Coordinates of N, CA and C in Angstrom, one line a residue:
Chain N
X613 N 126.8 -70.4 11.0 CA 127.0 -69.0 11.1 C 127.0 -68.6 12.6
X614 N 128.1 -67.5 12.9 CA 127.8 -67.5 14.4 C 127.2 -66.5 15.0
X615 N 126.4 -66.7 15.6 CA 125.3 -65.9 16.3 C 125.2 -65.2 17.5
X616 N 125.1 -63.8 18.0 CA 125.0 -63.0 19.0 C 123.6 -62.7 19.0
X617 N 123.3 -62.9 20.2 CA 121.7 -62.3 20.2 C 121.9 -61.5 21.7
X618 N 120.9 -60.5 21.6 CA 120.6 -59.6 22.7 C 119.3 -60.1 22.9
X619 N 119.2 -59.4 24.5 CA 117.7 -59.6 25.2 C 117.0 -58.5 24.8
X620 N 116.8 -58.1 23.8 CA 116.1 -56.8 23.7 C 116.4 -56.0 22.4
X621 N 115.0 -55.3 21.7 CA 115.8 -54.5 20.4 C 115.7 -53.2 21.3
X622 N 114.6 -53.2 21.5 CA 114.1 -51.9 22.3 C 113.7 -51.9 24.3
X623 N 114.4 -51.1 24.6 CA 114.1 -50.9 25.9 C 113.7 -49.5 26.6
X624 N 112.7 -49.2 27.2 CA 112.6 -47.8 27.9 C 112.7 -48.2 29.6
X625 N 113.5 -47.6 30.2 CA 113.5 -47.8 31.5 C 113.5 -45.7 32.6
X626 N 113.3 -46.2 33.8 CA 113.1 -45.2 34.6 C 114.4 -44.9 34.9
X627 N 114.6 -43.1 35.3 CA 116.2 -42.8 35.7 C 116.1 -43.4 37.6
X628 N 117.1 -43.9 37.5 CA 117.4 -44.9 38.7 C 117.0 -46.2 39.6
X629 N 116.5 -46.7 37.4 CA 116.3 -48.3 37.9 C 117.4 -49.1 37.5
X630 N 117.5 -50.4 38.1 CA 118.4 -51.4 37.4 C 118.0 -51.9 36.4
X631 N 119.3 -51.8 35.6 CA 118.7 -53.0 34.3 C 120.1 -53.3 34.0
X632 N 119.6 -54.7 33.1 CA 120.6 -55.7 32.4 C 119.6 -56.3 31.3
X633 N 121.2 -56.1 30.3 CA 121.3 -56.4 29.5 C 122.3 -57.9 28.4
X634 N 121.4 -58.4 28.3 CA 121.6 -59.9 28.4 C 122.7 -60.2 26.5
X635 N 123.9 -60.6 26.5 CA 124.3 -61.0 25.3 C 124.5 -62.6 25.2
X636 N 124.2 -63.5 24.4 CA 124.7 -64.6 24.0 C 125.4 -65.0 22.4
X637 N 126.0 -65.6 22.8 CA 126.8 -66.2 21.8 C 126.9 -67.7 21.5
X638 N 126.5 -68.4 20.3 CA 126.8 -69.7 20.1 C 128.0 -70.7 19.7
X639 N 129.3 -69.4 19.3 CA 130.2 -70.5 18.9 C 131.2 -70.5 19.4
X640 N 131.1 -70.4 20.8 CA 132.1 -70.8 21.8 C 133.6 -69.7 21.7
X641 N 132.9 -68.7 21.7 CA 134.0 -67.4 21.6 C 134.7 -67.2 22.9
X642 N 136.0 -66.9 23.1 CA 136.4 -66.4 24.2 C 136.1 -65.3 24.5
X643 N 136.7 -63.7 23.7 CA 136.4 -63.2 24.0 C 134.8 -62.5 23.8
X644 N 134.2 -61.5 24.4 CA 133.0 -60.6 24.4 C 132.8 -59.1 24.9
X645 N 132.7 -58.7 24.5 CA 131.9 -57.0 24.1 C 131.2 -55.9 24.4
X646 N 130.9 -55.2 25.0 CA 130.0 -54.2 25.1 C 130.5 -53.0 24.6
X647 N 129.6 -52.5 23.8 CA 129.9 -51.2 23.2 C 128.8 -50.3 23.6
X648 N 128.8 -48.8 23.4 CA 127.7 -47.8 23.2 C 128.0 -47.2 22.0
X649 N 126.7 -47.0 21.0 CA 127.0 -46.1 20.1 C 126.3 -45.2 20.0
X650 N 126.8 -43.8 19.7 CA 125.6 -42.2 20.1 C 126.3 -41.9 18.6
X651 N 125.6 -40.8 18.3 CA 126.0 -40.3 16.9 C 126.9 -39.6 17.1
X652 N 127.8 -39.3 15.8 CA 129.3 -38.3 15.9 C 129.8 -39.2 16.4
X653 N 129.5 -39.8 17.5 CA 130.7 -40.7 18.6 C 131.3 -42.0 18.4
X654 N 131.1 -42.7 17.1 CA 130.7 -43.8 16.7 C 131.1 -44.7 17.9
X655 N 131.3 -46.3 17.9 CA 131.4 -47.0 19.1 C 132.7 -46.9 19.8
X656 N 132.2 -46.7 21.4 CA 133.2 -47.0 22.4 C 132.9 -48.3 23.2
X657 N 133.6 -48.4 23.5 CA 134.3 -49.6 24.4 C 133.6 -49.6 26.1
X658 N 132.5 -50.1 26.6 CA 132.2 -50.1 28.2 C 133.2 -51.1 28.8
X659 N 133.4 -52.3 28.1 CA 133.7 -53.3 29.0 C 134.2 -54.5 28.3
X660 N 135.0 -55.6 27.9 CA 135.3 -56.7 28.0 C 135.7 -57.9 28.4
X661 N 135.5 -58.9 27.9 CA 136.0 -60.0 28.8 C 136.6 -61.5 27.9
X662 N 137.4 -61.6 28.3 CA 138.4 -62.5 27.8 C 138.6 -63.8 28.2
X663 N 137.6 -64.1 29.1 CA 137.2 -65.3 29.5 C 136.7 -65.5 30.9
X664 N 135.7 -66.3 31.1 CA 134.6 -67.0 32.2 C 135.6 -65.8 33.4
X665 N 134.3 -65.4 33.9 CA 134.2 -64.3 35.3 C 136.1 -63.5 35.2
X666 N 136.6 -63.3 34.2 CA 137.5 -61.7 33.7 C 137.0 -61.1 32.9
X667 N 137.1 -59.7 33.3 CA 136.7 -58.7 32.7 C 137.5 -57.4 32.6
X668 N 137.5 -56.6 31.9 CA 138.5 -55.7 32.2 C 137.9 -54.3 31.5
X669 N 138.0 -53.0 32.1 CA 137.3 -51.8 31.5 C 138.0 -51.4 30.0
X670 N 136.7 -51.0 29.6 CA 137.0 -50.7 28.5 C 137.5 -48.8 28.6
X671 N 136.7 -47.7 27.5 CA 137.2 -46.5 27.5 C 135.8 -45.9 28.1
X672 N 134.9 -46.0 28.5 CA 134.0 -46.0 29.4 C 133.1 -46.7 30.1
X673 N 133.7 -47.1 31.2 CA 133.0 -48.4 32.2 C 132.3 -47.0 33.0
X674 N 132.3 -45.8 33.0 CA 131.6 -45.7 34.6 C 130.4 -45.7 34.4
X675 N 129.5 -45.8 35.2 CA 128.0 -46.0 35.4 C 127.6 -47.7 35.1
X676 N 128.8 -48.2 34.8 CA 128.6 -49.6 34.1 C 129.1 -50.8 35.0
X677 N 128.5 -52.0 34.9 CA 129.2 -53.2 35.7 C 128.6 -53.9 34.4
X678 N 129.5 -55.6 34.5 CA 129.4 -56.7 33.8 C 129.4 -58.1 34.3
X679 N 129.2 -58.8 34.0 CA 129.4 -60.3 34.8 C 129.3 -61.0 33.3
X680 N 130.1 -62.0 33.7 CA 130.7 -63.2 32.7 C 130.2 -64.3 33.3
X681 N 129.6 -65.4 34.2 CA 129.4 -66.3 34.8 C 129.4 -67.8 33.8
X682 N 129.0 -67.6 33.0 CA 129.2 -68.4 31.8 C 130.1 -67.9 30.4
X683 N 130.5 -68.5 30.0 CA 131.2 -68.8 28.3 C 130.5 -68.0 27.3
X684 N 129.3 -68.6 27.3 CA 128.4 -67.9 26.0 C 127.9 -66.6 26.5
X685 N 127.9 -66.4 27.6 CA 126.4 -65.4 28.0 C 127.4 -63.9 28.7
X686 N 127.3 -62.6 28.6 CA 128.0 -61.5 29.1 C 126.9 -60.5 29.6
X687 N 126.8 -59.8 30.6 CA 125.2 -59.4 30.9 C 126.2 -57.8 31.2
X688 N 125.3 -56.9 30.9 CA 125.4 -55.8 31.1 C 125.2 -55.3 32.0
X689 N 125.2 -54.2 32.7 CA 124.7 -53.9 34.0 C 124.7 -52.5 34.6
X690 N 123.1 -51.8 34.4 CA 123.2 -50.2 34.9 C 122.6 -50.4 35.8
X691 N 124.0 -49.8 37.3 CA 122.8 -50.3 38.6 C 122.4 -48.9 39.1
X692 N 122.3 -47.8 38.3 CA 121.0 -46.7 38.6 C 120.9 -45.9 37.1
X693 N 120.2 -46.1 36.6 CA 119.9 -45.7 34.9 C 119.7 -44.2 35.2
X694 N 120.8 -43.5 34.3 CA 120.6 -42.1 33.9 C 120.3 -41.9 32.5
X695 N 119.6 -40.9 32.4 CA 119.5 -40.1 31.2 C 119.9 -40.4 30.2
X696 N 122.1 -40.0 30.7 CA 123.0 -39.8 29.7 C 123.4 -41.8 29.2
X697 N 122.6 -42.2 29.7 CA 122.9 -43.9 29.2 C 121.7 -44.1 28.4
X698 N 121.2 -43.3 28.1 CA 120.4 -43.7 26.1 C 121.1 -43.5 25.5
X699 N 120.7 -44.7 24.5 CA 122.0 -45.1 23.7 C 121.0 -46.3 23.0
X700 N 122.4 -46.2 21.7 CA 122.3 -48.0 21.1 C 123.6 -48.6 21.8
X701 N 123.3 -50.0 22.1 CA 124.4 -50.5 23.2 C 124.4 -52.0 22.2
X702 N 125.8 -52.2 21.8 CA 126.2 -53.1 21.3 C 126.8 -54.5 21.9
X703 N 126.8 -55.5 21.5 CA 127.0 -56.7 22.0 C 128.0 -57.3 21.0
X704 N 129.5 -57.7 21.0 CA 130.0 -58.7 20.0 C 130.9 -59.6 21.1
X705 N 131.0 -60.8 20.1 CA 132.3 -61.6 20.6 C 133.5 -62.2 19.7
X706 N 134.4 -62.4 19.9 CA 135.5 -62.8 19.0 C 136.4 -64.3 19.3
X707 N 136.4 -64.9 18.3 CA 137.3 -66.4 18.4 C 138.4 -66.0 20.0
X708 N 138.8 -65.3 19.4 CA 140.3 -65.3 20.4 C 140.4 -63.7 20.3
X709 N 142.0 -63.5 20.9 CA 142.4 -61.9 21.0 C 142.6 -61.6 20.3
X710 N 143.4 -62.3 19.3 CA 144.2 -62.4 18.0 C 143.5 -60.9 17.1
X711 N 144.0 -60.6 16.8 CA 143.8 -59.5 15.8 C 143.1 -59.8 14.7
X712 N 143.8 -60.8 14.2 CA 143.1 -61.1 12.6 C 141.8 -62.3 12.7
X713 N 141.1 -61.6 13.9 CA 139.7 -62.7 14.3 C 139.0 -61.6 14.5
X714 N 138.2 -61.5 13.2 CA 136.9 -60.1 13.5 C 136.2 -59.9 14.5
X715 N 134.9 -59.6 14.9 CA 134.1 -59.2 16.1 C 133.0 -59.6 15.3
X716 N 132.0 -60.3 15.7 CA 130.5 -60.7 15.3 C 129.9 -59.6 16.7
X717 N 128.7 -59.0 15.9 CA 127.9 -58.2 16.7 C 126.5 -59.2 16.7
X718 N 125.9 -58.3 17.9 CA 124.6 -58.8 17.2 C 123.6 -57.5 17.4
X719 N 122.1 -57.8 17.5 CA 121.6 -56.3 16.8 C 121.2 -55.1 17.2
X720 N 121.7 -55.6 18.4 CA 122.0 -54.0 19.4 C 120.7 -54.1 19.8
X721 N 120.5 -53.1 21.0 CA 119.7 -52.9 21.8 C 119.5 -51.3 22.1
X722 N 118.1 -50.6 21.6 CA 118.1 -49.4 21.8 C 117.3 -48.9 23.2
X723 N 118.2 -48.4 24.4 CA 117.9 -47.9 25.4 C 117.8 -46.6 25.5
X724 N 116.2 -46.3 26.1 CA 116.2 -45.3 26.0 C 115.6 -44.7 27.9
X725 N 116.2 -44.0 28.6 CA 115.6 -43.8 30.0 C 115.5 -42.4 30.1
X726 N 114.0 -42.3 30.6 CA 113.3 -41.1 30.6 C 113.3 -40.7 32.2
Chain O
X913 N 148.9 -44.3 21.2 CA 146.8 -44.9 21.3 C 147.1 -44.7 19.8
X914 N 145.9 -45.5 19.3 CA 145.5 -45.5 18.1 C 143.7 -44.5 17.6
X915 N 144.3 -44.2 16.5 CA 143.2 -43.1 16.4 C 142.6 -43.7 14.4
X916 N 141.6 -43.6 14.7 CA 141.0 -44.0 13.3 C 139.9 -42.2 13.1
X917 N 140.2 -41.8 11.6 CA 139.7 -40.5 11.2 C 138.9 -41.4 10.2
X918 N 137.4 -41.0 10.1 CA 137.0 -41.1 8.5 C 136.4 -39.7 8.5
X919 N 136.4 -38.8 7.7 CA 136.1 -37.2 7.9 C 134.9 -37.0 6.6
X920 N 134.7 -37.8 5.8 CA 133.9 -37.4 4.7 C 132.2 -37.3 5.3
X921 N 132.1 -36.4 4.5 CA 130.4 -36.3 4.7 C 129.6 -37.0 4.5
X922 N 128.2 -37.1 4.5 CA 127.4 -38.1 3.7 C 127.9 -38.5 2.2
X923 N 128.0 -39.4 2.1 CA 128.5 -40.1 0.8 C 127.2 -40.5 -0.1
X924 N 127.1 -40.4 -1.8 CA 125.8 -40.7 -2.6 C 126.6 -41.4 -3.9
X925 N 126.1 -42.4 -4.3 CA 126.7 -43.0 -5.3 C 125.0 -43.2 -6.3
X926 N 126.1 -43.4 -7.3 CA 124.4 -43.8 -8.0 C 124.6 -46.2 -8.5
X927 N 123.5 -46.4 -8.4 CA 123.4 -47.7 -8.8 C 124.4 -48.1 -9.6
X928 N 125.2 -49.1 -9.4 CA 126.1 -50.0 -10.3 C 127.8 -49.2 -10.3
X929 N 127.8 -47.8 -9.9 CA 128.7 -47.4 -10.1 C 129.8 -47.6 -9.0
X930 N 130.9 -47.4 -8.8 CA 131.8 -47.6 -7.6 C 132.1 -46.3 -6.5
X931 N 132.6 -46.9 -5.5 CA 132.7 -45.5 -4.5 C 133.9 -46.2 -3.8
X932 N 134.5 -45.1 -3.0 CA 136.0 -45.4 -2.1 C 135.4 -45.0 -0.6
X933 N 134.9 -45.1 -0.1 CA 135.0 -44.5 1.6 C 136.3 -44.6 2.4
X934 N 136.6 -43.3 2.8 CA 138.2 -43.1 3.0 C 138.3 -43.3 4.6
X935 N 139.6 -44.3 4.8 CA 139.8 -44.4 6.6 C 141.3 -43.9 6.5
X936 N 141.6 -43.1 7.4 CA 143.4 -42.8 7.2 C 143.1 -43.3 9.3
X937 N 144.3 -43.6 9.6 CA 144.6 -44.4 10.7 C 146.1 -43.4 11.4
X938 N 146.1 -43.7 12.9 CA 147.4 -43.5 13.3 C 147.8 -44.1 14.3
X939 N 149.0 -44.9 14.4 CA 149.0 -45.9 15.5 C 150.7 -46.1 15.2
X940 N 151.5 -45.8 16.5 CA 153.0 -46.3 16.6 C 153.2 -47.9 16.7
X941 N 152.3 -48.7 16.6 CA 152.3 -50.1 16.4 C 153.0 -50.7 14.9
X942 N 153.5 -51.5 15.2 CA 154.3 -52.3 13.5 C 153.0 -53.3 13.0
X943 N 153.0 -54.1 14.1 CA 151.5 -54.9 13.7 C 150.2 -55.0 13.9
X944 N 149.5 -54.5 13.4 CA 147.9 -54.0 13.4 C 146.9 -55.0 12.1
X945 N 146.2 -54.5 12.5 CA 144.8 -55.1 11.7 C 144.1 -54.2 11.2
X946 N 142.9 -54.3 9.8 CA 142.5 -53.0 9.7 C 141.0 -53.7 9.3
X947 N 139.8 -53.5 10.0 CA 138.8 -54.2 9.7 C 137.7 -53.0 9.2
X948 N 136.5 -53.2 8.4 CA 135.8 -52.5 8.1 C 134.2 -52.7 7.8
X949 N 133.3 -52.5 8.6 CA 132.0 -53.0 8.8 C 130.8 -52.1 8.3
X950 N 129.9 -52.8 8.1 CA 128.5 -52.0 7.6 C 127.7 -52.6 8.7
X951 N 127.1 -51.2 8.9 CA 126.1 -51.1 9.9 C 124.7 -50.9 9.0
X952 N 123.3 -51.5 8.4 CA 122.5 -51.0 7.7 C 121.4 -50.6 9.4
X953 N 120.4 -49.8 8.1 CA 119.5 -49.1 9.5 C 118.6 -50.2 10.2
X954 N 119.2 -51.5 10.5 CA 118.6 -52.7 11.3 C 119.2 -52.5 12.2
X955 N 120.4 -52.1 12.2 CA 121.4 -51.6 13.6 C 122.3 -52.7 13.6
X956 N 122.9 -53.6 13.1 CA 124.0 -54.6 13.2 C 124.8 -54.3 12.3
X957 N 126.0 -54.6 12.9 CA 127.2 -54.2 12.3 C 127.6 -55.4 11.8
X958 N 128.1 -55.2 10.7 CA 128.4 -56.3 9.3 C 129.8 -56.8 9.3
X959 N 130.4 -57.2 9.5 CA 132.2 -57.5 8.9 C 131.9 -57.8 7.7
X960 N 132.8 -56.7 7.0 CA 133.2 -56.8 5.7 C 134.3 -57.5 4.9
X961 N 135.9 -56.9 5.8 CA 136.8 -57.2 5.0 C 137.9 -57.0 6.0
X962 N 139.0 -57.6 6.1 CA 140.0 -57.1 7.1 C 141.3 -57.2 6.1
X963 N 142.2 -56.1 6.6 CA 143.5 -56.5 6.1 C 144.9 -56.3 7.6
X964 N 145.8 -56.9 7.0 CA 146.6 -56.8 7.9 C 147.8 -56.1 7.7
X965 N 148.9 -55.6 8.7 CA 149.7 -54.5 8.1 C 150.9 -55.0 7.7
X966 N 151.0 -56.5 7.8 CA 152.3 -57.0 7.0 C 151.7 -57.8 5.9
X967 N 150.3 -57.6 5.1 CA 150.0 -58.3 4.1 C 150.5 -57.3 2.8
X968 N 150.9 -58.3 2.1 CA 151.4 -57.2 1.0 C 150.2 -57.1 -0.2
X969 N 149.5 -57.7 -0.8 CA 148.4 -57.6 -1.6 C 147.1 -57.1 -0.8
X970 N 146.6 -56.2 -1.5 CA 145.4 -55.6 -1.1 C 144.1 -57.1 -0.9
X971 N 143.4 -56.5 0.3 CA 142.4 -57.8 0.6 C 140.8 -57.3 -0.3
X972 N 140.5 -58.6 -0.7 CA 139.4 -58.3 -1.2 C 138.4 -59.7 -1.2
X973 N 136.7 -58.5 -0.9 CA 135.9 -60.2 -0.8 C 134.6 -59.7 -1.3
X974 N 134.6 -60.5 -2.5 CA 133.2 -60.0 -3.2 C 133.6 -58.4 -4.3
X975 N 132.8 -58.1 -3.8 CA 132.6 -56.4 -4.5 C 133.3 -55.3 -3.6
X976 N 133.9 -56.1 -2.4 CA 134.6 -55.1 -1.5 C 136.1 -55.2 -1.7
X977 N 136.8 -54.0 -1.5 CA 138.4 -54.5 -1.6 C 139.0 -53.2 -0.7
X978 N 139.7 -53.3 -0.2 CA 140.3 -52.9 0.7 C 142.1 -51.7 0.1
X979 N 141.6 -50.1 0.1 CA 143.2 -49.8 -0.8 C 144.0 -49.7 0.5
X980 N 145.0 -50.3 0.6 CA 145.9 -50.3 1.5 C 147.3 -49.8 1.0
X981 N 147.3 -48.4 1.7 CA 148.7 -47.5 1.6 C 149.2 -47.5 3.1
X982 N 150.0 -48.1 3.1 CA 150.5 -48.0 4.7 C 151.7 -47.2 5.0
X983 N 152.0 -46.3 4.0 CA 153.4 -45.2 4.2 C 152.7 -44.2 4.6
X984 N 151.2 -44.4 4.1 CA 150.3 -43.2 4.0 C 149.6 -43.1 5.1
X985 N 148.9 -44.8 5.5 CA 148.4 -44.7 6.7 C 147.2 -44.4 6.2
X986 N 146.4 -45.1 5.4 CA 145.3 -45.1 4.6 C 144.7 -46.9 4.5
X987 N 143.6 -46.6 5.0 CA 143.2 -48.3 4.5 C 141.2 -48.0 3.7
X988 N 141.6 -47.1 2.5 CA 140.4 -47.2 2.0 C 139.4 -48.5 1.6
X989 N 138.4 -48.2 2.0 CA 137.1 -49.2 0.9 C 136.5 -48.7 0.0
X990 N 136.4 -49.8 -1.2 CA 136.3 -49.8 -2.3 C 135.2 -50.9 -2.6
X991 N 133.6 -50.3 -3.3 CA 132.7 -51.2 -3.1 C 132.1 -50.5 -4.6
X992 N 132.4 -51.8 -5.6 CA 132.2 -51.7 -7.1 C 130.9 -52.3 -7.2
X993 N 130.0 -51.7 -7.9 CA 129.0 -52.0 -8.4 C 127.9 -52.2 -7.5
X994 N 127.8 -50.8 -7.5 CA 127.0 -50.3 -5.7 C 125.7 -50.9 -6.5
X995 N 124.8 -51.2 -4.7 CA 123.6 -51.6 -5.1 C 122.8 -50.8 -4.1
X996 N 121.6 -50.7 -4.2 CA 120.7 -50.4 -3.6 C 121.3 -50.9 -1.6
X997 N 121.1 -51.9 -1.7 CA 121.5 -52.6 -0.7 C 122.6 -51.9 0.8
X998 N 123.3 -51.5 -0.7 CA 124.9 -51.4 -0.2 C 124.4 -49.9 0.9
X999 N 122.9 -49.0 0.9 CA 123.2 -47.9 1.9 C 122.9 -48.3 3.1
X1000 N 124.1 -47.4 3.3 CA 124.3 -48.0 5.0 C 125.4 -47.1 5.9
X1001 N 125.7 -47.0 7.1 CA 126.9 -46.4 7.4 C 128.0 -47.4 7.4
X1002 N 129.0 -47.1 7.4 CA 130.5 -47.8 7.2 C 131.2 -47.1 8.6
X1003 N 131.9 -48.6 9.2 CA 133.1 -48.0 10.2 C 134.2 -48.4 9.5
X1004 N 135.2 -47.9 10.0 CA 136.6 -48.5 9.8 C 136.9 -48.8 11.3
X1005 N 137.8 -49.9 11.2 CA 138.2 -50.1 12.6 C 139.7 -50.8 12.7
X1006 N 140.4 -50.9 13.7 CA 141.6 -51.6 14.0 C 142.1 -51.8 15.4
X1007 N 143.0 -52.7 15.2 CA 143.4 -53.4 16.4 C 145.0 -53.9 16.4
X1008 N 145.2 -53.9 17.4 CA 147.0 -54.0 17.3 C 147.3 -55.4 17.5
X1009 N 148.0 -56.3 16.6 CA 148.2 -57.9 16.6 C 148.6 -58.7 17.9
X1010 N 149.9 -57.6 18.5 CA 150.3 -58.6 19.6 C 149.9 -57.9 20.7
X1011 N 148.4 -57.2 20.7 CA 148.4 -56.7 21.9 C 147.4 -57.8 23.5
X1012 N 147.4 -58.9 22.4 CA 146.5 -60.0 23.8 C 145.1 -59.6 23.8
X1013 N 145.3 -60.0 25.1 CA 143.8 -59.9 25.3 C 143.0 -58.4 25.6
X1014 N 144.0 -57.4 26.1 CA 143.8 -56.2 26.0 C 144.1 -55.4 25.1
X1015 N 144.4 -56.2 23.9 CA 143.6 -55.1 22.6 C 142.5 -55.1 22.1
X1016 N 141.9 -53.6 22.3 CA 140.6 -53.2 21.7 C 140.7 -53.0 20.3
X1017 N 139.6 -53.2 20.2 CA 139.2 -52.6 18.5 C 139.1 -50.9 18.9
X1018 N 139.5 -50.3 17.9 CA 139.7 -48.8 18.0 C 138.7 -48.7 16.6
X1019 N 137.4 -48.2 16.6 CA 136.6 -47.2 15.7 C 136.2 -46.0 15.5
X1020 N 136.3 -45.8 13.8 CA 135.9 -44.3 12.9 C 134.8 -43.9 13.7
X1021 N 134.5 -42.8 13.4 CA 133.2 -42.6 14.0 C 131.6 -43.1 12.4
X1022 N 132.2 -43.5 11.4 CA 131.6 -43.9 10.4 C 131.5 -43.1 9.2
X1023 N 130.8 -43.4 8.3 CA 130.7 -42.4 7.1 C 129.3 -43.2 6.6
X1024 N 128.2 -42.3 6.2 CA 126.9 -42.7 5.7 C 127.0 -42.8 4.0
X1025 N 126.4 -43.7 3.6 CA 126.1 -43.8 2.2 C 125.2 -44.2 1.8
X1026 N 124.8 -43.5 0.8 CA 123.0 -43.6 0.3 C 123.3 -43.6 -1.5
X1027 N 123.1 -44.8 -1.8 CA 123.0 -45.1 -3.0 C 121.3 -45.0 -3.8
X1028 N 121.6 -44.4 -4.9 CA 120.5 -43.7 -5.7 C 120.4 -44.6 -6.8
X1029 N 119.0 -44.8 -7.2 CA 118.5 -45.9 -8.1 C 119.1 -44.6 -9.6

């Protein structure tokens, strides 16, 4: 079975610290994922990457950076934590680009900055 | 751009019986995908079922089946012999076939369902 795991179910951080957010994957997926999901809003798109160190914005990157350095691993990245970045923040990856290759998630990570 | 509507309110079924959760879609694309996930309140989103827009038979896996009207621009789910299990929210989602690497998955904003013993 293929597996995504996040560094984290739960997180509380301070407004204008750094944090990352760690995704891995074990079955050798190209592409990977970052989503946010708020209520009403169901999930948008921060960020993806299509392979080792490319990346490309999603429908909301700002406040957001990524790094790909490895294959399995996609790390998230808020380099001054606001408020409006609580959230559940999702993690998936996919075989290829191909359309008819689903998205495996894994179990999200609830951020919350006070 | 592609736009996914699921507009229904909280959804209630009772045990064993069937339900439809409705996705209608809009996208000037010929070839797309249409995928559909359960999220239960663990927080992970499930793949359920995908169909594609040049498949001519409705997709189905397990208790899930997929109504695919594409004149209509409708890719309902259909989940027979609801169980306890089955509450959860539902996305619909899709993605355009030849769009490479820069096609996104485009998602509903969901629809909740709470099945009753």
């Amino acid at each position: 079975d293929v597996k995504v795991t996040q560094s984290s179910r739960y997180l509380v951080k301070r407004t204008g610290e750094k944090v990352f957010l760690e995704c891995v994957q074990d079955m050798d997926h190209e592409n990977m994922f970052w989503y946010r999901q708020d209520p009403g809003l169901g999930l948008r798109l921060i960020y993806f990457s299509y392979d080792v160190k490319m990346k490309e914005k999603g429908d909301i990157p700002e406040g957001y950076s990524v790094s790909r350095e490895k294959k399995e691993r996609f790390s998230l990245i808020l380099e001054s934590a606001s408020t409006n970045q609580t959230s559940m923040y999702l993690c998936a990856s996919s075989l290829s680009a191909r359309a008819t290759y689903e998205q495996y998630f894994g179990p999200g990570t609830r951020l919350t900055v006070t | 751009a592609q736009k996914i509507t699921q507009t229904q309110p909280g959804m209630f079924v009772q045990e064993k019986e069937a339900v439809t959760l409705d996705c209608t879609y809009d996208t000037s694309d010929q070839s797309y995908g249409l995928f559909w996930y359960k999220q239960p309140s663990s927080g992970e989103m499930i793949f359920l079922i995908y169909q594609g827009s040049y498949d001519e038979q409705n997709a189905t896996e397990g208790r899930y089946s997929l109504n695919f009207q594409k004149a209509r621009k409708s890719a309902n789910l259909v989940i027979s012999a609801s169980q306890l299990g089955d509450s959860a929210m539902y996305f619909c989602a899709m993605r355009e076939i030849f769009g490479g690497a820069n096609s996104k998955l485009t998602f509903g904003k969901g629809i909740t369902l709470s099945v009753r013993p």
